[in-house]
Coordinates of C-alpha atoms in Angstrom, one line a residue:
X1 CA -22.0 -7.8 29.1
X2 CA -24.8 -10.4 28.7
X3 CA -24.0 -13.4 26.0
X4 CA -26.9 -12.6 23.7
X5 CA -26.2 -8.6 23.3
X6 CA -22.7 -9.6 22.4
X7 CA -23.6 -12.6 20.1
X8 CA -25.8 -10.0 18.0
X9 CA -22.6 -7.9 17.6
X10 CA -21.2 -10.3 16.4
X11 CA -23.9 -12.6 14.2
X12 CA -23.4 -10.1 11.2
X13 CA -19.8 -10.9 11.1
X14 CA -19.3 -14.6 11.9
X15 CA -20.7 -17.7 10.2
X16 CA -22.2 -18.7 13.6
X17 CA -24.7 -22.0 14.0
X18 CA -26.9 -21.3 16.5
X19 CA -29.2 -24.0 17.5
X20 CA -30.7 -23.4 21.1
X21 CA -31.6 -20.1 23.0
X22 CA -29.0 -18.2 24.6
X23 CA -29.6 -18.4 28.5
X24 CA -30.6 -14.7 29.1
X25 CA -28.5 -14.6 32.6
X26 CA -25.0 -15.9 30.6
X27 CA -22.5 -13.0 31.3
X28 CA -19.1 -12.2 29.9
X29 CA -16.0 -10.3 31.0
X30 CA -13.1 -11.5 29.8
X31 CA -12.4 -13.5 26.3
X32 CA -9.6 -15.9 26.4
X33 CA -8.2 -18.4 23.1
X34 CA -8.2 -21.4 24.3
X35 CA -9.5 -24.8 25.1
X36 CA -12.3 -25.0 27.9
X37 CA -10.6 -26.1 31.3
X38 CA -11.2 -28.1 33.8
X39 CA -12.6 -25.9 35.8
X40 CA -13.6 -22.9 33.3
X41 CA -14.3 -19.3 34.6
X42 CA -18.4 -18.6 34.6
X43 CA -17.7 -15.3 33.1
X44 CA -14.9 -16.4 30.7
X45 CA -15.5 -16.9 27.0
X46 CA -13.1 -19.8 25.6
X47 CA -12.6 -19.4 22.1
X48 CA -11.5 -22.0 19.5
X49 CA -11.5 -22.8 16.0
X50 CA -14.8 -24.6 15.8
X51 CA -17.3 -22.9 18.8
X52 CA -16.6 -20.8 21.8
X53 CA -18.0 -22.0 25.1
X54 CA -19.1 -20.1 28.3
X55 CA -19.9 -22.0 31.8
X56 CA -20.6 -25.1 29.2
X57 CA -22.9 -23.2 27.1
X58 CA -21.0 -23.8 23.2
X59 CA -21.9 -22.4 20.7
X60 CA -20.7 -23.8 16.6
X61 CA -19.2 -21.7 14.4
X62 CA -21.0 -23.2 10.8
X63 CA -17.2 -23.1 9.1
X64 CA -13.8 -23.1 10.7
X65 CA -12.6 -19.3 11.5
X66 CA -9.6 -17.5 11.8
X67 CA -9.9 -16.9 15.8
X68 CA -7.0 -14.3 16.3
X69 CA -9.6 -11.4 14.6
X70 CA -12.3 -12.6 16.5
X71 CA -10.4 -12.3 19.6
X72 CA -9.6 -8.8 18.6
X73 CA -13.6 -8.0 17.7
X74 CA -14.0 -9.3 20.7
X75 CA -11.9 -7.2 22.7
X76 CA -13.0 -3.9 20.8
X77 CA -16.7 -5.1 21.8
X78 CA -16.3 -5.7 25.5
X79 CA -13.3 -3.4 26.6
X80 CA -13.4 0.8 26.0
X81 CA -11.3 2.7 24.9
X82 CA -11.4 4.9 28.2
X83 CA -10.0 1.8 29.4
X84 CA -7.3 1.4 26.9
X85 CA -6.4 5.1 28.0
X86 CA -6.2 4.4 31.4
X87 CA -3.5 1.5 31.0
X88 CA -1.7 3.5 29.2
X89 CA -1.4 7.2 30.7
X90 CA 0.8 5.8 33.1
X91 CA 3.3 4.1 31.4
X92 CA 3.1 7.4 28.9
X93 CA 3.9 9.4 32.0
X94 CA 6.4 6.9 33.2
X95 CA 8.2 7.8 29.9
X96 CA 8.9 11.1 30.0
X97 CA 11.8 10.3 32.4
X98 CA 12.3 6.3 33.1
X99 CA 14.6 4.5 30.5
X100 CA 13.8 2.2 27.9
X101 CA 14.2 -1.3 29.8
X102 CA 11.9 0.1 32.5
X103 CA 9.0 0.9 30.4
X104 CA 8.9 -1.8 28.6
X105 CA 9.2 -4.1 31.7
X106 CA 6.0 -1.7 32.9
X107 CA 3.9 -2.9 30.0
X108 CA 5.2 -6.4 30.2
X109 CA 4.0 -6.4 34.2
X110 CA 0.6 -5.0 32.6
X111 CA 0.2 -7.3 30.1
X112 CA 1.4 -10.5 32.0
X113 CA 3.0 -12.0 29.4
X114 CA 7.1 -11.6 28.3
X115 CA 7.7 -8.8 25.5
X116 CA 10.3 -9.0 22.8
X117 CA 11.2 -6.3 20.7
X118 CA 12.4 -7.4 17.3
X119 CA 13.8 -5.8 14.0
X120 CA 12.4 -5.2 10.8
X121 CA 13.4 -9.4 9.4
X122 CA 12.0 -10.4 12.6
X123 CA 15.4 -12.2 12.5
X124 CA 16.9 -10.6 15.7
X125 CA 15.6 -10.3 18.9
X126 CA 17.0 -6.2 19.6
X127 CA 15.9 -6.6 23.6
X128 CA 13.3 -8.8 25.8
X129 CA 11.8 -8.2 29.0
X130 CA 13.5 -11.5 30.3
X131 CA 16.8 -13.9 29.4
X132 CA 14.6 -16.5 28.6
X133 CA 13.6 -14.9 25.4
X134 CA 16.8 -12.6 24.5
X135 CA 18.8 -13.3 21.3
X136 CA 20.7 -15.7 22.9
X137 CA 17.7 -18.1 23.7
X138 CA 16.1 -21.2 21.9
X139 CA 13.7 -19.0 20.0
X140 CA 16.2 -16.0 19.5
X141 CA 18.0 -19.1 17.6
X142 CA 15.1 -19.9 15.4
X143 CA 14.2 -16.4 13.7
X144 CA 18.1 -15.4 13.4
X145 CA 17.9 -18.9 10.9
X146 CA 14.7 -18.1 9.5
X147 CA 14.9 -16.0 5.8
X148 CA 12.9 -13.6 6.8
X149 CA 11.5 -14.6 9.8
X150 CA 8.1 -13.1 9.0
X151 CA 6.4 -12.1 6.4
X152 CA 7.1 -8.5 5.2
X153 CA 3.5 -8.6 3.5
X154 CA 2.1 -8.5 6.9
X155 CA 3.7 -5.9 8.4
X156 CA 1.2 -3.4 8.3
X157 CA -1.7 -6.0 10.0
X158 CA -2.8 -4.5 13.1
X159 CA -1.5 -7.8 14.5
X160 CA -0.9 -11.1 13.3
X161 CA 0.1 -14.5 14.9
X162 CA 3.2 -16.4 14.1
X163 CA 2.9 -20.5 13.0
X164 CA 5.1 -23.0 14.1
X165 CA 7.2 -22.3 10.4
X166 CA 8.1 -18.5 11.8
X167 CA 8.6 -19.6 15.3
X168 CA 9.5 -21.8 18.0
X169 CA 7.1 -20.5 20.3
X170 CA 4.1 -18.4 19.3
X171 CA 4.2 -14.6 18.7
X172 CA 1.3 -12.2 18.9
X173 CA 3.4 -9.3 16.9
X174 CA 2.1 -5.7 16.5
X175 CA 3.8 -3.4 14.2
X176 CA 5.8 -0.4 15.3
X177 CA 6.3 2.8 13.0
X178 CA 7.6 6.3 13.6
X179 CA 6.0 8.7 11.3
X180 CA 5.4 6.4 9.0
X181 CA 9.2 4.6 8.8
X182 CA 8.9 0.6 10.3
X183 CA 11.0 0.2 12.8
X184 CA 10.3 -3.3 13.6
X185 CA 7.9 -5.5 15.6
X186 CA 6.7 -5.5 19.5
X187 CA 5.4 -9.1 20.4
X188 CA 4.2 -11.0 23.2
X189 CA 5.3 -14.2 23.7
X190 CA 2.4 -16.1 24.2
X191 CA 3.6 -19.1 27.1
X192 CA -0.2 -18.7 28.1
X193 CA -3.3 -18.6 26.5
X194 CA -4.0 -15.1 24.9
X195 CA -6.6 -13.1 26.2
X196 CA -8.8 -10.0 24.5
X197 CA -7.8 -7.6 26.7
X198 CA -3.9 -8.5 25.5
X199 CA -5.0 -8.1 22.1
X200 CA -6.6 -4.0 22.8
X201 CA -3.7 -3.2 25.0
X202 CA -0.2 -4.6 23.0
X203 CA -1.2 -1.8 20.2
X204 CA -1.8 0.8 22.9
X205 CA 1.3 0.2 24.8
X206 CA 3.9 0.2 21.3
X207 CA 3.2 3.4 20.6
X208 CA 4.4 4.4 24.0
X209 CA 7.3 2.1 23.4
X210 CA 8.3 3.4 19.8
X211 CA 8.8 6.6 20.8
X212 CA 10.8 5.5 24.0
X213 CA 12.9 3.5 21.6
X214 CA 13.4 6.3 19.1
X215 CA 14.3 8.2 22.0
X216 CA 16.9 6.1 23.6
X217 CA 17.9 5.1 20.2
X218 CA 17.0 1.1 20.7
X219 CA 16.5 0.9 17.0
X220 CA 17.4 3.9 15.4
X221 CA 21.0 3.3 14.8
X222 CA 20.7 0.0 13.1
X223 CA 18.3 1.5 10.5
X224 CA 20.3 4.4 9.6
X225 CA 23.8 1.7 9.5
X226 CA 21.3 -0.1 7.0
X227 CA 20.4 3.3 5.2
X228 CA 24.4 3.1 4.3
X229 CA 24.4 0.1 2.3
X230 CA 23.2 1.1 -1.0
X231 CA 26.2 3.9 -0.3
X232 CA 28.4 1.5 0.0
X233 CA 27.9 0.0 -3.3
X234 CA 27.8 3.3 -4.9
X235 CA 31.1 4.3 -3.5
X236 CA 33.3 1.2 -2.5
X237 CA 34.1 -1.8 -5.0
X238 CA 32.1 -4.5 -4.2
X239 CA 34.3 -7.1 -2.3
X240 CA 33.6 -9.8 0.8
X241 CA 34.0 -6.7 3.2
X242 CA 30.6 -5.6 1.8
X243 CA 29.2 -8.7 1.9
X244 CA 29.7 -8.8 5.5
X245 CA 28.6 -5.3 6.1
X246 CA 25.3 -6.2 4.9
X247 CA 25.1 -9.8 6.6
X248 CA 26.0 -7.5 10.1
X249 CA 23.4 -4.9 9.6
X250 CA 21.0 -8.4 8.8
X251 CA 20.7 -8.2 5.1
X252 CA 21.5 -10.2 2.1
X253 CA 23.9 -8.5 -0.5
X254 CA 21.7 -8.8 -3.4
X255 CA 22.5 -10.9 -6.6
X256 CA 18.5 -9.9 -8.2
X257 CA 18.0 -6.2 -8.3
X258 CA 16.7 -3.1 -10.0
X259 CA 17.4 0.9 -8.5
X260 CA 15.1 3.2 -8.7
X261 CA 15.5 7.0 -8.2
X262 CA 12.4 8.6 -6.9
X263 CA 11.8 12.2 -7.6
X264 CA 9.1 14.1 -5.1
X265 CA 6.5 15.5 -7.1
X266 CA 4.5 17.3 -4.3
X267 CA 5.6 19.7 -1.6
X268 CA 7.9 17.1 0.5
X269 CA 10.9 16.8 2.0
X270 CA 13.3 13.5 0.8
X271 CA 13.6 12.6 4.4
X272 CA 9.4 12.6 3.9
X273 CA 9.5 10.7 0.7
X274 CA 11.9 8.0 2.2
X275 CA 10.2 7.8 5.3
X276 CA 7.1 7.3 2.9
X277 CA 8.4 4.8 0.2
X278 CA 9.8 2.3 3.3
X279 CA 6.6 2.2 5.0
X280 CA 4.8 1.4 1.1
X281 CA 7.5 -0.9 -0.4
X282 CA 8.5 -3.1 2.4
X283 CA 5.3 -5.3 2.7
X284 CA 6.2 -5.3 -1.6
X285 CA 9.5 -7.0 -1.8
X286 CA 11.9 -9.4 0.0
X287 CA 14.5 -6.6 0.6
X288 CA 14.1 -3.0 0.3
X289 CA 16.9 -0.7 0.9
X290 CA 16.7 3.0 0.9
X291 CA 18.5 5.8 1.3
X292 CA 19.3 9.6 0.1
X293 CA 22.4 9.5 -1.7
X294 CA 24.0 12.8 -2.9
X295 CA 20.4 14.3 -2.6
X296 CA 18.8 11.3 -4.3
X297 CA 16.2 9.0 -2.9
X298 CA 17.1 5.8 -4.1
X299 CA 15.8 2.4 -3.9
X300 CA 17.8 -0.6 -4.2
X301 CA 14.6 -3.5 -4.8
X302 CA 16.0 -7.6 -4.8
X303 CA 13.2 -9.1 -7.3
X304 CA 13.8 -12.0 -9.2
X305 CA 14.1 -11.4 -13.6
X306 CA 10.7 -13.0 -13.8
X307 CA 9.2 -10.9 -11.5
X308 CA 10.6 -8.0 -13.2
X309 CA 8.5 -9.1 -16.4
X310 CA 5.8 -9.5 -14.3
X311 CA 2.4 -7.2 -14.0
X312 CA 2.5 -7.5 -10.9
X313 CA 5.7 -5.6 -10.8
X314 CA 4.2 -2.6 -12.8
X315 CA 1.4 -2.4 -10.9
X316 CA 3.3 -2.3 -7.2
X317 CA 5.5 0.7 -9.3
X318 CA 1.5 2.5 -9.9
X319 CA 1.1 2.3 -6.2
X320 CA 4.3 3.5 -5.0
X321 CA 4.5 6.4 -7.8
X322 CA 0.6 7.5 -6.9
X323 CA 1.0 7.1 -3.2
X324 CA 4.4 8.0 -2.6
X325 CA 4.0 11.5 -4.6
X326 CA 6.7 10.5 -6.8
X327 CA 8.2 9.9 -9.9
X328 CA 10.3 6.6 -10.3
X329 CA 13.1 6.1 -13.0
X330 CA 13.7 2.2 -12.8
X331 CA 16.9 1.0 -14.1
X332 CA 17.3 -2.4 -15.9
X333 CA 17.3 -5.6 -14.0
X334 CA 21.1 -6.5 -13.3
X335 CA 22.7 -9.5 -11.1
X336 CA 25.8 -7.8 -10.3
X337 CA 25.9 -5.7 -7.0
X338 CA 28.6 -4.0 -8.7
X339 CA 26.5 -2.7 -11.2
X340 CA 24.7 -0.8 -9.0
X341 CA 27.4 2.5 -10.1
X342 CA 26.0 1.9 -13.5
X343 CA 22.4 1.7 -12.9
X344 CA 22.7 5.1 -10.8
X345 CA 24.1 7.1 -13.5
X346 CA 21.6 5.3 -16.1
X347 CA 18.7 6.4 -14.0
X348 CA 20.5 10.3 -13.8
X349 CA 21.0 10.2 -17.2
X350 CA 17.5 9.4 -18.2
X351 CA 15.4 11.9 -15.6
X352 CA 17.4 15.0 -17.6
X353 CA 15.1 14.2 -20.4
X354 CA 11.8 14.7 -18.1
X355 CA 11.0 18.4 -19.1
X356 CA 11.9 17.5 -23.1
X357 CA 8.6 15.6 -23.8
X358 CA 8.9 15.8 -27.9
X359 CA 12.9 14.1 -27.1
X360 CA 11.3 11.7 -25.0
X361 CA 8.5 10.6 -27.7
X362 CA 11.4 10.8 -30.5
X363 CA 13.7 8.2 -27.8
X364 CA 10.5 5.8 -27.5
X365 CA 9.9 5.3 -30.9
X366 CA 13.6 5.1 -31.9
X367 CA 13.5 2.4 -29.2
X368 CA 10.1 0.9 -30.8
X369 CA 12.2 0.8 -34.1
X370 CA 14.4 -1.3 -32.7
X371 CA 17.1 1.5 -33.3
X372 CA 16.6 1.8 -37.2
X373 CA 16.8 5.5 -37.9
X374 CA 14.9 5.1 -41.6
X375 CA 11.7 3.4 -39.4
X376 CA 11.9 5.7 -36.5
X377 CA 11.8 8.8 -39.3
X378 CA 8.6 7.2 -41.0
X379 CA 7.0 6.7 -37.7
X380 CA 7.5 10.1 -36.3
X381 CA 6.6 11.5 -39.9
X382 CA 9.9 13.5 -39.9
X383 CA 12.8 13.8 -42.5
X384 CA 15.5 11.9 -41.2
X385 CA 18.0 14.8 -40.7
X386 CA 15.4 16.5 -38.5
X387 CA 15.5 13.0 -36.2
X388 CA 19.3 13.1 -36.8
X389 CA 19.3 16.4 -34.5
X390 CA 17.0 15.2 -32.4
X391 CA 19.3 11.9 -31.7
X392 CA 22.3 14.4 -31.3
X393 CA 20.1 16.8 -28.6
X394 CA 19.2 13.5 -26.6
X395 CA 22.9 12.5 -26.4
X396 CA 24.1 16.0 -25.6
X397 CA 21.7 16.0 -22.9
X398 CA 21.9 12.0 -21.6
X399 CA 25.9 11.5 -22.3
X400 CA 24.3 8.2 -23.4
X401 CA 25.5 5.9 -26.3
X402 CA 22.4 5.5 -28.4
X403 CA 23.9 3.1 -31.0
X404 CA 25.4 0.6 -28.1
X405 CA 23.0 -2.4 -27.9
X406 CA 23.0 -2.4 -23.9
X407 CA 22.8 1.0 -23.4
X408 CA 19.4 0.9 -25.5
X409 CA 17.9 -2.4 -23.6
X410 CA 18.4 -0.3 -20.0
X411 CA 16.6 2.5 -22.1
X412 CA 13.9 0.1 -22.8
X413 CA 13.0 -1.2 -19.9
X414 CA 13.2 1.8 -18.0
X415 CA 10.8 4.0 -20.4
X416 CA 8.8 1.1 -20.5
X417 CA 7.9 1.3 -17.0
X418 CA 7.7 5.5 -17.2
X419 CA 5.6 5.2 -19.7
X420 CA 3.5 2.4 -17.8
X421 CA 3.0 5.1 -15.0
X422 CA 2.4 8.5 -17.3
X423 CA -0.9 6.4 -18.4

């Protein structure tokens, strides 16, 4: 592709400063980030921070730019998609049949450039195309001591690179998800400078390699051990054994939390809805465990008691509820891991009032009242034996104690939120 056509892609999209005519015989085939060689390529485009240069024809970017998306724009520009499709029918073929180690080795061949494969933390390197770069190595060190490794807010960029704070050596990490549940990261390690065409096919290939590793279960079996945790603290006492259980399957035993039950509101299955709240939540929060526990969807979110107050924290529940299909009942805020038992049967307790909409106004004001039966009466405009039933339905129905003080601050916060949502 000529220089000019491709500059007047991209002049709409990049705070470009140009200040002499493009040579109108400049071509370009390849796009590589990095600084202009000795002896540079006449159809390479070396992009930097400031400019990108071409057989030492530079042109000035007017501001500094983030040159990982302009890499990618830059690959979507000059390579096609029937391209993209031909790299990867063959590894897609390959497959059908060949093991895990071997495709992957395929698409690092392809690539040119070592693959890692690692979990959800980014914390643990699960497999890599060479020893150099296995959990065992220099970097494979650094994420395991990192807390997360990356950032779970950027899970769901089409790819993002690492700084020197998330790793050793840079990363060029693409996401990979199986309908819709994160399984964890593909990433080349980037020894050599990175090139557009890496950027087009590292996406194309992880799909082939998610479902190879769903297949041969490279990654499957650690996230259904993790699924077990929030089990754990709803069966077994909590003790160091658990502890450990959750430092083995790479997360932190909580000592921050809130549970949430989520209830499908639309046709869907709970696998669906769990497979659905993962993919929404984990960019959310620092840890997100979740799992279908007696045929409950539950939630187990580590967020800090300021947090908790927070707006922010109602709004993230707005998006989950209206794009998960579901109804949340959030349980109080609680440090203890072994309070977890409690907060279940809190949020059980609570959903049985969902189709008794006159109890639930009558439990909201009481609440509002600060438990004073006299105030609740006048604000309801009701004679106080008529609230007196009411009071007597809701505990028939709840089991719950509506006179004890910390039974009616869980109450609080939790309708709080519901009622947050309703509007």
């Amino acid at each position: 592709m000529r220089l000019n056509k491709l500059i007047n892609q991209l002049t709409t999209k990049l705070p470009l400063n140009l200040c002499s005519p493009i040579p109108p015989l400049l071509m370009v085939d390849s796009v590589t980030l990095s600084s202009v060689p000795e002896h540079p390529q006449k159809t390479t485009l070396y992009l930097e921070p400031l400019s990108f240069t071409i057989d030492n024809y530079c042109i000035q970017f007017s501001t500094p730019i983030n040159v990982l998306p302009v890499l990618i724009e830059l690959g979507i520009i000059l390579i096609s998609n029937n391209y993209i499709q031909k790299q990867q029918n063959p590894i897609a073929l390959k497959a059908i049949a060949a093991d895990f180690d071997i495709i992957i080795q395929i698409a690092d061949n392809e690539l040119d450039a070592p693959l890692i494969l690692l979990d959800l933390d980014g914390q643990q390197i699960i497999t890599a195309t060479t020893p150099a770069y296995d959990e065992s190595s220099t970097i494979g060190h650094f994420l395991a001591n990192q807390d997360p490794a990356l950032d779970p807010s950027k899970f769901y960029h089409h790819m993002y690179l690492t700084t020197q704070a998330e790793s050793a050596i840079p990363l060029l990490l693409t996401p990979l998800a199986y309908q819709g549940n994160p399984l964890g990261y593909l990433a080349i390690v980037v020894i050599n400078p990175l090139t557009a065409e890496q950027t087009r096919l590292l996406p194309a290939f992880a799909r082939v390699i998610t479902c190879a590793s769903v297949r041969d279960k490279i990654v499957g079996n650690s996230l259904s051990q993790r699924d077990r945790l929030v089990s754990l603290l709803l069966t077994e006492p909590t003790d160091t054994t658990i502890e450990q259980q959750f430092k083995t399957q790479g997360a932190i035993l909580p000592e921050n939390m809130v549970l949430i039950k989520c209830e499908p509101i639309a046709n869907q299955s709970l696998p669906t809805l769990k497979a659905r709240l993962t993919y929404l939540m984990m960019p959310m929060f620092s840890q997100v465990l979740i799992t279908i526990h007696h045929h409950v969807c539950l939630a187990l979110v580590t967020i800090n008691l300021s947090d908790y107050n927070q707006q922010l924290f109602h709004d993230q529940l707005t998006t989950i509820a209206t794009r998960g299909k579901c109804r949340l009942i959030v349980s109080n805020f609680y440090t203890n891991p072994h309070d977890t038992i409690s907060a279940y049967q809190f949020c059980n307790r609570a959903a049985r009032l969902k189709n008794h909409t006159e109890l639930v106004y009558t439990l909201q004001a009481y609440l509002l009242a600060t438990c004073n039966l006299t105030e609740t009466a006048r604000t309801l405009f009701v004679h106080p034996n008529t609230l007196r039933k009411r009071m007597q339905h809701i505990t028939y129905l709840t089991g719950l104690d509506l006179k004890d003080a910390k039974t009616c601050f869980k109450l609080a916060a939790s309708l709080e939120i519901s009622h947050y949502l309703q509007i």
